[in-house]
XYZ file of C-alpha atoms in Angstrom:
595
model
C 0.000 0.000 0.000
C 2.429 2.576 0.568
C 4.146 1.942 -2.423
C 1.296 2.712 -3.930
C 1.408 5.857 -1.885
C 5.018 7.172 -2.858
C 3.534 7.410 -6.382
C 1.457 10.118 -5.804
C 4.142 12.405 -3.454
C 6.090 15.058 -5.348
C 10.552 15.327 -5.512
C 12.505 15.805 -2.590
C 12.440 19.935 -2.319
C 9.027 20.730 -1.092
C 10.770 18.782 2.299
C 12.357 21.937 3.204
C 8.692 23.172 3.837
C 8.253 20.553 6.226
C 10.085 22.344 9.120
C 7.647 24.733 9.407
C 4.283 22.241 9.980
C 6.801 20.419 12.309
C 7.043 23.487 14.353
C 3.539 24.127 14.347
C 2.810 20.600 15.461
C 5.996 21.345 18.541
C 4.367 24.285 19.788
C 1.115 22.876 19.905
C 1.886 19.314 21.371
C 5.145 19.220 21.858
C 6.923 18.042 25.274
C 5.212 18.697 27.934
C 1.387 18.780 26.033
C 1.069 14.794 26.765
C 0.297 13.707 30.383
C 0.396 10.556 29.444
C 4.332 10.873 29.080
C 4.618 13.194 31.978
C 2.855 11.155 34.839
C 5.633 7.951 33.684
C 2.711 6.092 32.379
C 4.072 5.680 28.569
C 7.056 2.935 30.175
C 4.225 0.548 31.263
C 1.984 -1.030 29.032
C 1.594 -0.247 25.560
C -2.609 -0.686 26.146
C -4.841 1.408 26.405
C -7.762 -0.705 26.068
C -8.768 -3.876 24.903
C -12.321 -4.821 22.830
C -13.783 -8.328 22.317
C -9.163 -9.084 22.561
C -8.502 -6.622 20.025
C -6.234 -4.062 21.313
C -5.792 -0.077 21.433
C -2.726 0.649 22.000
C -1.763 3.775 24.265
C -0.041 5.622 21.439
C -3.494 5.607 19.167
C -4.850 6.763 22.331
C -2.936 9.695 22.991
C -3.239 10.914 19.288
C -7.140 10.992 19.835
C -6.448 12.484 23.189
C -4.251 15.300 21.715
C -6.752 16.359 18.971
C -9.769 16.320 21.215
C -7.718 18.632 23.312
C -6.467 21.331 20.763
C -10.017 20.505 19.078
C -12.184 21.675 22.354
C -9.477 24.235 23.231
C -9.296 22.860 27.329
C -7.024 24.141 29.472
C -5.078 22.007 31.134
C -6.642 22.417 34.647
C -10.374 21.158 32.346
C -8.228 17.900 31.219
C -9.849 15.794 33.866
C -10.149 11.946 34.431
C -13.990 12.341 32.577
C -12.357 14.164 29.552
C -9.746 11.552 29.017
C -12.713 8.401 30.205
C -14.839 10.361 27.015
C -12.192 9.808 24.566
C -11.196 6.243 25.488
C -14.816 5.547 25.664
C -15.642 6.748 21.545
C -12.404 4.868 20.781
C -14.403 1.964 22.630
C -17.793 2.079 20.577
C -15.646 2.884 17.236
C -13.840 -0.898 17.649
C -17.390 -2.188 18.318
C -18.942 -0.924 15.451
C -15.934 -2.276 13.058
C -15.836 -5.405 14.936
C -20.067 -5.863 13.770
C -19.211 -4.839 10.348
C -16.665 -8.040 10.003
C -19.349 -10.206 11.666
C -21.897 -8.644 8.803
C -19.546 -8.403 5.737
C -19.002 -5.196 5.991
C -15.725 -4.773 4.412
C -13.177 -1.730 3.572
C -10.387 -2.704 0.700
C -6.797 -1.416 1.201
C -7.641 1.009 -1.741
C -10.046 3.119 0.360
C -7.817 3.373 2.588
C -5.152 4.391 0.487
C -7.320 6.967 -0.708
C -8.542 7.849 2.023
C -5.072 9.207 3.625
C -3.841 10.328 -0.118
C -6.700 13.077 0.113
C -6.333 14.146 3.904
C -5.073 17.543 3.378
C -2.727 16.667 6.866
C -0.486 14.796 4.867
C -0.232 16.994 1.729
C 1.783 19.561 0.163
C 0.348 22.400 -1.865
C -2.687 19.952 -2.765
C -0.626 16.739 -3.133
C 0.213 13.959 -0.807
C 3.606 13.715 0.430
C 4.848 10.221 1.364
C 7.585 12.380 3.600
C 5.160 14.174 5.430
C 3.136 11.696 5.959
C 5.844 9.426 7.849
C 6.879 12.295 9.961
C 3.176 13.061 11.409
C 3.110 9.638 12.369
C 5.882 9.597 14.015
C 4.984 12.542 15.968
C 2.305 10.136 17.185
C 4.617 7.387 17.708
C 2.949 5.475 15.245
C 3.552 3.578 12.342
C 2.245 4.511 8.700
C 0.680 0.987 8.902
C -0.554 1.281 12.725
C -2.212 4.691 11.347
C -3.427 2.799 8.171
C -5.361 -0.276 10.348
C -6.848 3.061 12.614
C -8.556 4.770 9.219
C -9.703 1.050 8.178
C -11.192 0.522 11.625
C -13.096 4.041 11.278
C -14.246 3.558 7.859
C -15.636 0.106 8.852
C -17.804 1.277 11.582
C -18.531 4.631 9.435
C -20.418 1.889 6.680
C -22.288 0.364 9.744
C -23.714 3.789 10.838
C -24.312 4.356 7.358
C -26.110 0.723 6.959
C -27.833 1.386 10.481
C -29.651 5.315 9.303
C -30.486 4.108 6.133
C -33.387 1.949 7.225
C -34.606 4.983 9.646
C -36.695 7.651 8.233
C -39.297 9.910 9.655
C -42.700 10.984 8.671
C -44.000 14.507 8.053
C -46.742 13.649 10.197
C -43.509 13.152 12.865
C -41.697 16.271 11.635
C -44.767 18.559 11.986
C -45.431 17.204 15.574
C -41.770 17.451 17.041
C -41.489 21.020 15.576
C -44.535 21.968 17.351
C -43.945 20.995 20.388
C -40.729 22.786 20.483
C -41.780 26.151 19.422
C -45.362 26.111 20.127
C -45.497 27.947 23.530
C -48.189 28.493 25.694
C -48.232 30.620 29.045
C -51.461 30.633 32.053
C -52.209 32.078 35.111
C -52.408 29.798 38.188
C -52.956 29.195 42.109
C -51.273 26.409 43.529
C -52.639 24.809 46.540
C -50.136 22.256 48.195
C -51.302 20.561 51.168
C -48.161 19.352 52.303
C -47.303 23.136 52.575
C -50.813 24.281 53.752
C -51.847 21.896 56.603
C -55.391 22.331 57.850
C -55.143 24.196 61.179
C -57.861 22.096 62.813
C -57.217 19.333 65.304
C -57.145 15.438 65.496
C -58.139 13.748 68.361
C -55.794 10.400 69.564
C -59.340 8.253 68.602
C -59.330 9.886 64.789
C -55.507 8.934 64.308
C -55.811 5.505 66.414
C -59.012 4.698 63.805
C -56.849 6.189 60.922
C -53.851 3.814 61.757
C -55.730 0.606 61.754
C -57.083 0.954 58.354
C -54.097 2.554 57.022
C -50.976 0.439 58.320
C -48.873 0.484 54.865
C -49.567 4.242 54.396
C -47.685 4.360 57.740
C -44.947 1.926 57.506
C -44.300 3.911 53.553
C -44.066 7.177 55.136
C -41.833 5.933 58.489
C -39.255 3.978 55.769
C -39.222 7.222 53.701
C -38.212 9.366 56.656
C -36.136 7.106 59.418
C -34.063 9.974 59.974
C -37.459 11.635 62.170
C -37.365 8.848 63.712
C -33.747 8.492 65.255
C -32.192 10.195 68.071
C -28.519 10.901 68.199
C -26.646 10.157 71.473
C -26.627 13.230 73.471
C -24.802 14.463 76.720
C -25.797 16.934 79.134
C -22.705 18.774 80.283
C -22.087 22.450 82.166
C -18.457 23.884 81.661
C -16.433 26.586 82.756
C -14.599 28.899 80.360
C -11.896 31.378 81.019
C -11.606 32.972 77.253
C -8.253 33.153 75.624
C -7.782 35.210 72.559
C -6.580 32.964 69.589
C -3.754 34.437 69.171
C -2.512 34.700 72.705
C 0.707 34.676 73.602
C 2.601 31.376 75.283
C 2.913 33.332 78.341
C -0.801 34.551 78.214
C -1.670 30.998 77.468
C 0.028 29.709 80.768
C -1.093 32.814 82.897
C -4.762 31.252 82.121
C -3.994 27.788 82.406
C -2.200 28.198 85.992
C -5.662 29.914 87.081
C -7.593 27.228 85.254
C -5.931 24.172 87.126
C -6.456 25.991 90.409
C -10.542 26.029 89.249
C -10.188 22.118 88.355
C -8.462 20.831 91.281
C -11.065 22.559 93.206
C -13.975 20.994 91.281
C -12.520 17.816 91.368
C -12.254 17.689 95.252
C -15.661 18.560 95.608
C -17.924 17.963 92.352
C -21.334 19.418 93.745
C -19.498 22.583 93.826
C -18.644 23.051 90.159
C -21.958 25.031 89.476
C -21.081 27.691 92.091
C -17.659 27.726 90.360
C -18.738 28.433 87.226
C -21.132 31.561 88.663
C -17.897 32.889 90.408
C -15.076 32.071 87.459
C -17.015 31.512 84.241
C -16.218 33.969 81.587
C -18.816 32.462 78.956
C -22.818 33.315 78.915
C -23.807 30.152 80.927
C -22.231 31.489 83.716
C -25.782 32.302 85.262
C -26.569 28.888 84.949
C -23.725 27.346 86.757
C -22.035 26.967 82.941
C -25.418 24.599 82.423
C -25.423 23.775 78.803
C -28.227 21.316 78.985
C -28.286 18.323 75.959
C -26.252 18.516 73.105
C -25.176 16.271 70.317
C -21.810 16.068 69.024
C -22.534 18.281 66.033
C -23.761 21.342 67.868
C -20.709 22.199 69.583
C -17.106 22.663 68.266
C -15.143 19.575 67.628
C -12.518 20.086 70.839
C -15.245 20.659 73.204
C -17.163 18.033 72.039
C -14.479 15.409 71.886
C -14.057 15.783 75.348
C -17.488 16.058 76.686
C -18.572 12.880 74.652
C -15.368 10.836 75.911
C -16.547 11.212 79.268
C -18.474 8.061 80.599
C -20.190 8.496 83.918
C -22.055 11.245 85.066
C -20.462 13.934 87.406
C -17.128 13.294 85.585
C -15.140 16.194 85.063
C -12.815 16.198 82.008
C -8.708 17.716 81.688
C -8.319 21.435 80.406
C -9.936 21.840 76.988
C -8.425 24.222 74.489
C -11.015 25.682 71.788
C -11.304 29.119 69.540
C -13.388 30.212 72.448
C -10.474 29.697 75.006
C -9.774 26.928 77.942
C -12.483 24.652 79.285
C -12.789 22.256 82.212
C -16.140 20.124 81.467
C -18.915 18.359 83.997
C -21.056 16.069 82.664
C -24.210 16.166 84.397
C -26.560 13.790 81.846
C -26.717 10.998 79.047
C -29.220 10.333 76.609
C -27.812 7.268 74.369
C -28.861 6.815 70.631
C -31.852 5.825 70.132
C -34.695 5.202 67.076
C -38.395 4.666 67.596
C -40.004 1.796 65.937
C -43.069 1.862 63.759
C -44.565 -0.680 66.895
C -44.588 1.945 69.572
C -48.106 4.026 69.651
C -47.192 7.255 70.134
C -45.257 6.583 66.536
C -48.186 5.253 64.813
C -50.489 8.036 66.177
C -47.763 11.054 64.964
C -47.880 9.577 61.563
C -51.567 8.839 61.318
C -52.417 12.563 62.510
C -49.671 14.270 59.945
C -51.189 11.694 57.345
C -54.848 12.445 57.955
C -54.077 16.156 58.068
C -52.594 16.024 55.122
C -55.569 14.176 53.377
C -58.105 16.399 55.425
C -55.892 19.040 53.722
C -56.332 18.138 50.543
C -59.995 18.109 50.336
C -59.953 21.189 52.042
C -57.670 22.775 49.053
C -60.000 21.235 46.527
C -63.120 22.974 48.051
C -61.384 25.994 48.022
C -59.862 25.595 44.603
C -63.186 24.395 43.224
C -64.931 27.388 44.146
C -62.218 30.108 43.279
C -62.313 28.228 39.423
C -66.744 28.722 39.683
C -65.667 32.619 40.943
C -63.879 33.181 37.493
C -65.820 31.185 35.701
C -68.929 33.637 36.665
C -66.590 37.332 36.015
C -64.368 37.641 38.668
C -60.737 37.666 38.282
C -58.083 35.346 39.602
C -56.923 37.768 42.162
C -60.526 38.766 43.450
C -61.694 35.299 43.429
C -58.868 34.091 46.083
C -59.134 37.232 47.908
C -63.295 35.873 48.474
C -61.638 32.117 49.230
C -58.909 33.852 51.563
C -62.331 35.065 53.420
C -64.387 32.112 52.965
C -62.439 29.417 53.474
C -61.467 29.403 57.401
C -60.617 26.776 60.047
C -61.939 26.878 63.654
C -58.794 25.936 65.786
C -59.051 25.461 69.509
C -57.045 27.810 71.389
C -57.047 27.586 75.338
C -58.007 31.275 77.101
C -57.726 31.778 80.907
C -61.410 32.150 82.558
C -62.559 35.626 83.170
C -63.731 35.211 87.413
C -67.457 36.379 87.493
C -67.970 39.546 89.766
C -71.454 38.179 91.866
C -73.858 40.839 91.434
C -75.098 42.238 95.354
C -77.739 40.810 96.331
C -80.597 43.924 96.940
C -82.195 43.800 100.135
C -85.930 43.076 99.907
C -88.420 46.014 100.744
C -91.295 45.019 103.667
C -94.416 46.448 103.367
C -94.980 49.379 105.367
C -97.734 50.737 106.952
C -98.762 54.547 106.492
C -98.405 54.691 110.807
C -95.114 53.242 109.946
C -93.976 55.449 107.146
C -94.506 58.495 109.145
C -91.085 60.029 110.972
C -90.183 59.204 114.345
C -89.481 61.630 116.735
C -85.397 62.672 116.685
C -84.177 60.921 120.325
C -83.181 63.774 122.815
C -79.484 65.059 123.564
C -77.651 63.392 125.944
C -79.703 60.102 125.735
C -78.148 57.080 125.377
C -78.652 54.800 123.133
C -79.477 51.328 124.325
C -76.822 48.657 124.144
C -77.428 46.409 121.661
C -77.129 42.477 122.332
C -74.095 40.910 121.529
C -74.223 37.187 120.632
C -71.923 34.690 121.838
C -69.587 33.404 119.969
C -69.495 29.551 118.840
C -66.410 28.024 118.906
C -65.483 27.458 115.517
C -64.185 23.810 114.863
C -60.696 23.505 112.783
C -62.763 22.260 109.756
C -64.305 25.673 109.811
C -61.355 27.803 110.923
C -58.383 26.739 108.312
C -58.642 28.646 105.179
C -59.854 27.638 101.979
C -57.168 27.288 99.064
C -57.009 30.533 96.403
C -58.935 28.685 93.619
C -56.359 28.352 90.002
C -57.875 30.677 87.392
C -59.534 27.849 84.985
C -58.713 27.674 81.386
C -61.058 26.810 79.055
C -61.055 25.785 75.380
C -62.359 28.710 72.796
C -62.842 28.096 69.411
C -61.266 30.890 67.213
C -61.695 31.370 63.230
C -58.142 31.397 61.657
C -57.708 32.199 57.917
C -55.081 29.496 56.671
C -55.240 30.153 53.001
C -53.307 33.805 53.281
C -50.202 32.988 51.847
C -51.341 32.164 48.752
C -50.625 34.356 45.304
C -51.599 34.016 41.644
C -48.403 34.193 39.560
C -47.965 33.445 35.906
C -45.408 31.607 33.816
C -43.205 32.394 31.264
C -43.991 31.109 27.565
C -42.611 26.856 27.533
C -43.393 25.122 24.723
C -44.705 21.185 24.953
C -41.763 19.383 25.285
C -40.082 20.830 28.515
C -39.111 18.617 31.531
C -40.366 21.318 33.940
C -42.457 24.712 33.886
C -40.368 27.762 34.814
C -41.209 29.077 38.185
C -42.779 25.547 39.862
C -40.392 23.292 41.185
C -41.657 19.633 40.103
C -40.684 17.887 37.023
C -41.369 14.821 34.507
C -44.319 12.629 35.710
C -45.179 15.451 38.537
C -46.037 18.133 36.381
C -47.125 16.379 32.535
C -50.845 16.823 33.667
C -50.544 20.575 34.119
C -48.494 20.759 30.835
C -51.065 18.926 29.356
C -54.141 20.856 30.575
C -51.865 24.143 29.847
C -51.881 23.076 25.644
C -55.540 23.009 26.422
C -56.683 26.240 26.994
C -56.622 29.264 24.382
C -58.587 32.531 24.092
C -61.874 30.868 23.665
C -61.669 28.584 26.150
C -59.803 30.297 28.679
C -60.355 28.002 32.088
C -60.056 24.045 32.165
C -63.135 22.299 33.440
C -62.099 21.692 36.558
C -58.807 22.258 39.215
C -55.547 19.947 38.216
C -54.617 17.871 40.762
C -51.209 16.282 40.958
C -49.955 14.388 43.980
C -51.306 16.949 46.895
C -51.041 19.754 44.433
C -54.137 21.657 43.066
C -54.127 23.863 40.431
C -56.077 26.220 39.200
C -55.396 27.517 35.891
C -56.597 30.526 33.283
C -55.370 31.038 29.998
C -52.629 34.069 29.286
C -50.649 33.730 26.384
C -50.192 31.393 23.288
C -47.892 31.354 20.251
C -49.557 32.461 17.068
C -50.807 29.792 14.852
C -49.994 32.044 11.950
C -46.533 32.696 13.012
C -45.562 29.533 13.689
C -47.492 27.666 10.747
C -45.181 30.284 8.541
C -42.217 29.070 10.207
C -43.119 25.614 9.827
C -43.411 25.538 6.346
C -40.082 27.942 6.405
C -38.212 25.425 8.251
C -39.351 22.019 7.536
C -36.719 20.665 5.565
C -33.835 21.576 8.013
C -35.859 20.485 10.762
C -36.148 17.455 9.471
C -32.631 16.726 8.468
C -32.039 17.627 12.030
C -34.330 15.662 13.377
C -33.240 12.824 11.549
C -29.480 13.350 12.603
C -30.554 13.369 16.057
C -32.492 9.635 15.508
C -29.900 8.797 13.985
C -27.462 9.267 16.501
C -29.674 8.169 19.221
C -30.298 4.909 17.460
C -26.328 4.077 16.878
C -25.847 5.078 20.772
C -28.343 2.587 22.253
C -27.013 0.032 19.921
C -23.241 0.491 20.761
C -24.554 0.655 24.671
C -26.187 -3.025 23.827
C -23.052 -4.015 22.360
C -20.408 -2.961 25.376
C -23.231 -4.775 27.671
C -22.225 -7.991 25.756
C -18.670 -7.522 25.554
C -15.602 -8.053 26.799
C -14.241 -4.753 27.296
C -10.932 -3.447 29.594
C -9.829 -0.156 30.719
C -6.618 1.014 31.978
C -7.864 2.957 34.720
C -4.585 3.590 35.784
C -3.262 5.164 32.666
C -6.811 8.070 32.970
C -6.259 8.809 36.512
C -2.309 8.905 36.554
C -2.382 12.520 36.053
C -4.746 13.181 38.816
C -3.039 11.344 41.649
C -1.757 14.144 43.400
């Protein structure tokens, strides 16, 4: 074959040309460029990879590597381990596509290859291959011309199996016409979302509702509790006061040991007499527990710095008292005065079963709460009223009673008005004023009875009673009606709501529904314990886009097509390294990256 070649190069002088694509080709990947070389791995194995046995060697390898690299224009801190996996990885599915062509009879003669290379304009001269240049390239990639050769006979072997693969796909116009409109048809709508797990009905469940509502709903429970173990565990936490003398960070050593002196003079004390360490924290203490008798109640190991809690955690009983602890806050002796070990509450336990069931059946009581309320602020519009006055009249409507407990006024007794006797005219008439200087009879004084102690001790104060009131709360007062941007059919997600693929297709759906005449769906679009309620904004022009359509149609399709096409050849290589016997060298991707 490369006889054949030579006949086609030109005489000896356009070689003194060659210096300057040789520079060119130094500056660009010359030492230094290849990290294979760099990290050491080029004196190992010569193998990149291996397909089905057949080998890629690391030198074919690097030559992709270095043209993907001045090709994408990455800078050298971009050329990660996913880069280089990328490139081994096409190298991969191009042996696997040549290796089905020779199981199919796909074949490429040594004269396409020939010409092939002849007309790459890498290997020519002022339009003309050059058997010279051609040598020296390869040997820039430490190849041979006949190790380059076998590469352009593998590609054009798997290039006629992608060829033989999109020529038996095709699409329809029917297919064209509905892909294009779904990607520039775009629609836009009003809406108020209702989400129940965000708006929980204010009202209350008694223990008998959520004991009923756990017996008939025992998976519901045990789904939920599996979904969310971590409410349901307790870290190990300790109960520990400390006392702190602060200490700047940047102290000096002699500040440092002017503290610690003072500090072991607080410790010895508390460890002579424990009980006391509270009333030695109120009297040395520099830190805001001091109050407390440096009480820092329970804690887990996460809430406090890593120092502090390292200590506190390593102690074992309670009422020991840990060594001097250094931290960014300064030195700390520690007490610890409580342990709660770790701990997670099984699905068996009632009180368990009854949280569940009540956050469950709230949630559900929710929901049908949010679709009364969405029902009627869709019949609002439907009869005039906009969006925004029609919640404003559900904001009103649409209120929970919630118990709230309120201290009993005390009832002031009214006094009791002293009945009038009947009087006689004789005895309504004045009595003659007593004369000065006359005395007054003495009036009779009853004995006392002696009181028994029953009678004599005092009766308690009586508590002020609380009782229950029932209070109308407005729970719906968050809520807003917002609008979306323009999305066309085929998006994974509406801008501005959060949910995505399964979660929000209905709304989508009902979205491509309404238009100008028919501005409101039927009824609210529940997803899940969403509810929506929708009203037409803004669609695309059907003139626009039909004009653009019939503009565009024939790119579009060849587009579309390419994209099939591509698609197709990628799930069939996938299928293909799923049944073969494929190997990496790991080590020769991440060699650069071991720091």
């Amino acid at each position: 074959m490369l006889d054949s070649m030579r006949t086609h190069s030109r005489n000896w002088l356009i070689y003194l040309m060659f210096g300057a694509i040789i520079l060119v080709f130094a500056i660009n990947f010359g030492p230094g460029f290849d990290q294979m070389s760099q990290s050491g791995c080029s004196r190992g194995s010569v193998t990149a990879a291996t397909v089905n046995g057949e080998t890629i060697s690391r030198r074919l390898y690097s030559m992709q590597w270095r043209n993907f690299v001045q090709l994408s224009r990455l800078k050298r801190a971009q050329q990660t381990y996913l880069y280089k996996d990328r490139v081994l990885d096409q190298l991969v599915q191009l042996y696997l596509l040549a290796q089905q062509g020779s199981r199919y009879g796909v074949l490429v003669p040594d004269e396409e290859v020939e010409d092939t290379i002849i007309k790459d304009t890498s290997f020519q001269r002022e339009g003309i291959f050059d058997q010279q240049v051609y040598k020296n390239v390869t040997a820039f990639y430490r190849l041979t011309p006949s190790e380059y050769a076998g590469f352009i006979k593998t590609t054009l072997q798997a290039d006629k199996v992608r060829k033989l693969i999109n020529n038996g796909l095709s699409i329809s116009d029917a297919e064209v016409k509905q892909a294009f409109y779904s990607k520039y048809d775009k629609t836009s709508f009003r809406y108020v979302l209702l989400d129940a797990s965000k708006l929980l009905y204010p009202g209350t469940i008694s223990d008998k509702e959520a004991d009923a509502y756990a017996a008939k709903n025992a998976k519901k429970l045990k789904k939920y509790y599996d979904s969310n173990l971590d409410k349901f565990s307790q870290e190990k936490q300790v109960r520990a006061s400390h006392i702190l003398l602060k200490l700047p960070p940047k102290a000096s050593a002699q500040k440092e040991a002017e503290v610690r002196k003072k500090m072991e003079g607080i410790l010895a004390k508390a460890r002579k007499n424990p009980a006391s360490f509270a009333d030695l924290a109120k009297k040395h203490s520099e830190g805001p527990s001091k109050k407390d008798g440096g009480d820092l109640n329970y804690f887990t190991f996460k809430r406090m710095v890593k120092p502090f809690s390292q200590a506190a955690f390593a102690l074992k009983k309670v009422n020991d008292i840990s060594g001097i602890v250094k931290t960014a806050f300064g030195l700390h002796i520690i007490k610890l005065t409580g342990l709660k070990p770790e701990k997670r509450e099984t699905l068996s336990e009632q009180p368990v079963k009854r949280r569940i069931a009540r956050l469950l059946l709230k949630e559900e009581k929710s929901l049908d709460e949010l679709k009364k309320a969405a029902n009627f602020i869709l019949e609002q519009v439907k009869k005039g009223k906009s969006l925004k006055k029609a919640l404003a009249l559900a904001k009103t409507k649409f209120v929970a009673e919630v118990a709230v407990p309120v201290p009993a006024k005390k009832s002031k007794k009214p006094a009791a008005r002293k009945a009038a006797k009947p009087t006689s005219r004789k005895a309504a008439a004045k009595k003659p004023a007593p004369r000065k200087g006359a005395k007054k009879p003495a009036a009779r004084v009853a004995a006392k009875k002696p009181t028994s102690r029953k009678v004599a001790a005092k009766k308690p104060a009586s508590r002020p009673t609380v009782v229950v009131k029932k209070v109308k709360k407005a729970w719906l007062s968050s809520l807003k009606v917002k609008t979306t941007p323009m999305f066309p059919k085929d998006v994974e997600l509406i801008p501005g709501l959060k949910d995505r693929g399964e979660k929000i297709y209905p709304v989508i759906r009902a979205a491509f529904q309404l238009s100008k005449k028919s501005k409101l769906p039927a009824k609210p679009v529940v997803v899940d314990q969403k509810v929506y309620v929708m009203q037409f904004k803004k669609r695309t022009s059907s003139k626009s886009l039909k004009k653009r359509y019939d503009k565009e149609k024939t790119s579009y399709r060849d587009r579309l097509l390419n994209t099939r096409q591509l698609e197709f050849v990628d799930t069939w290589t996938k299928y293909l390294k799923s049944k073969a016997s494929i190997y990496k060298n790991d080590k020769m991707l991440k060699a650069k990256f071991q720091q």
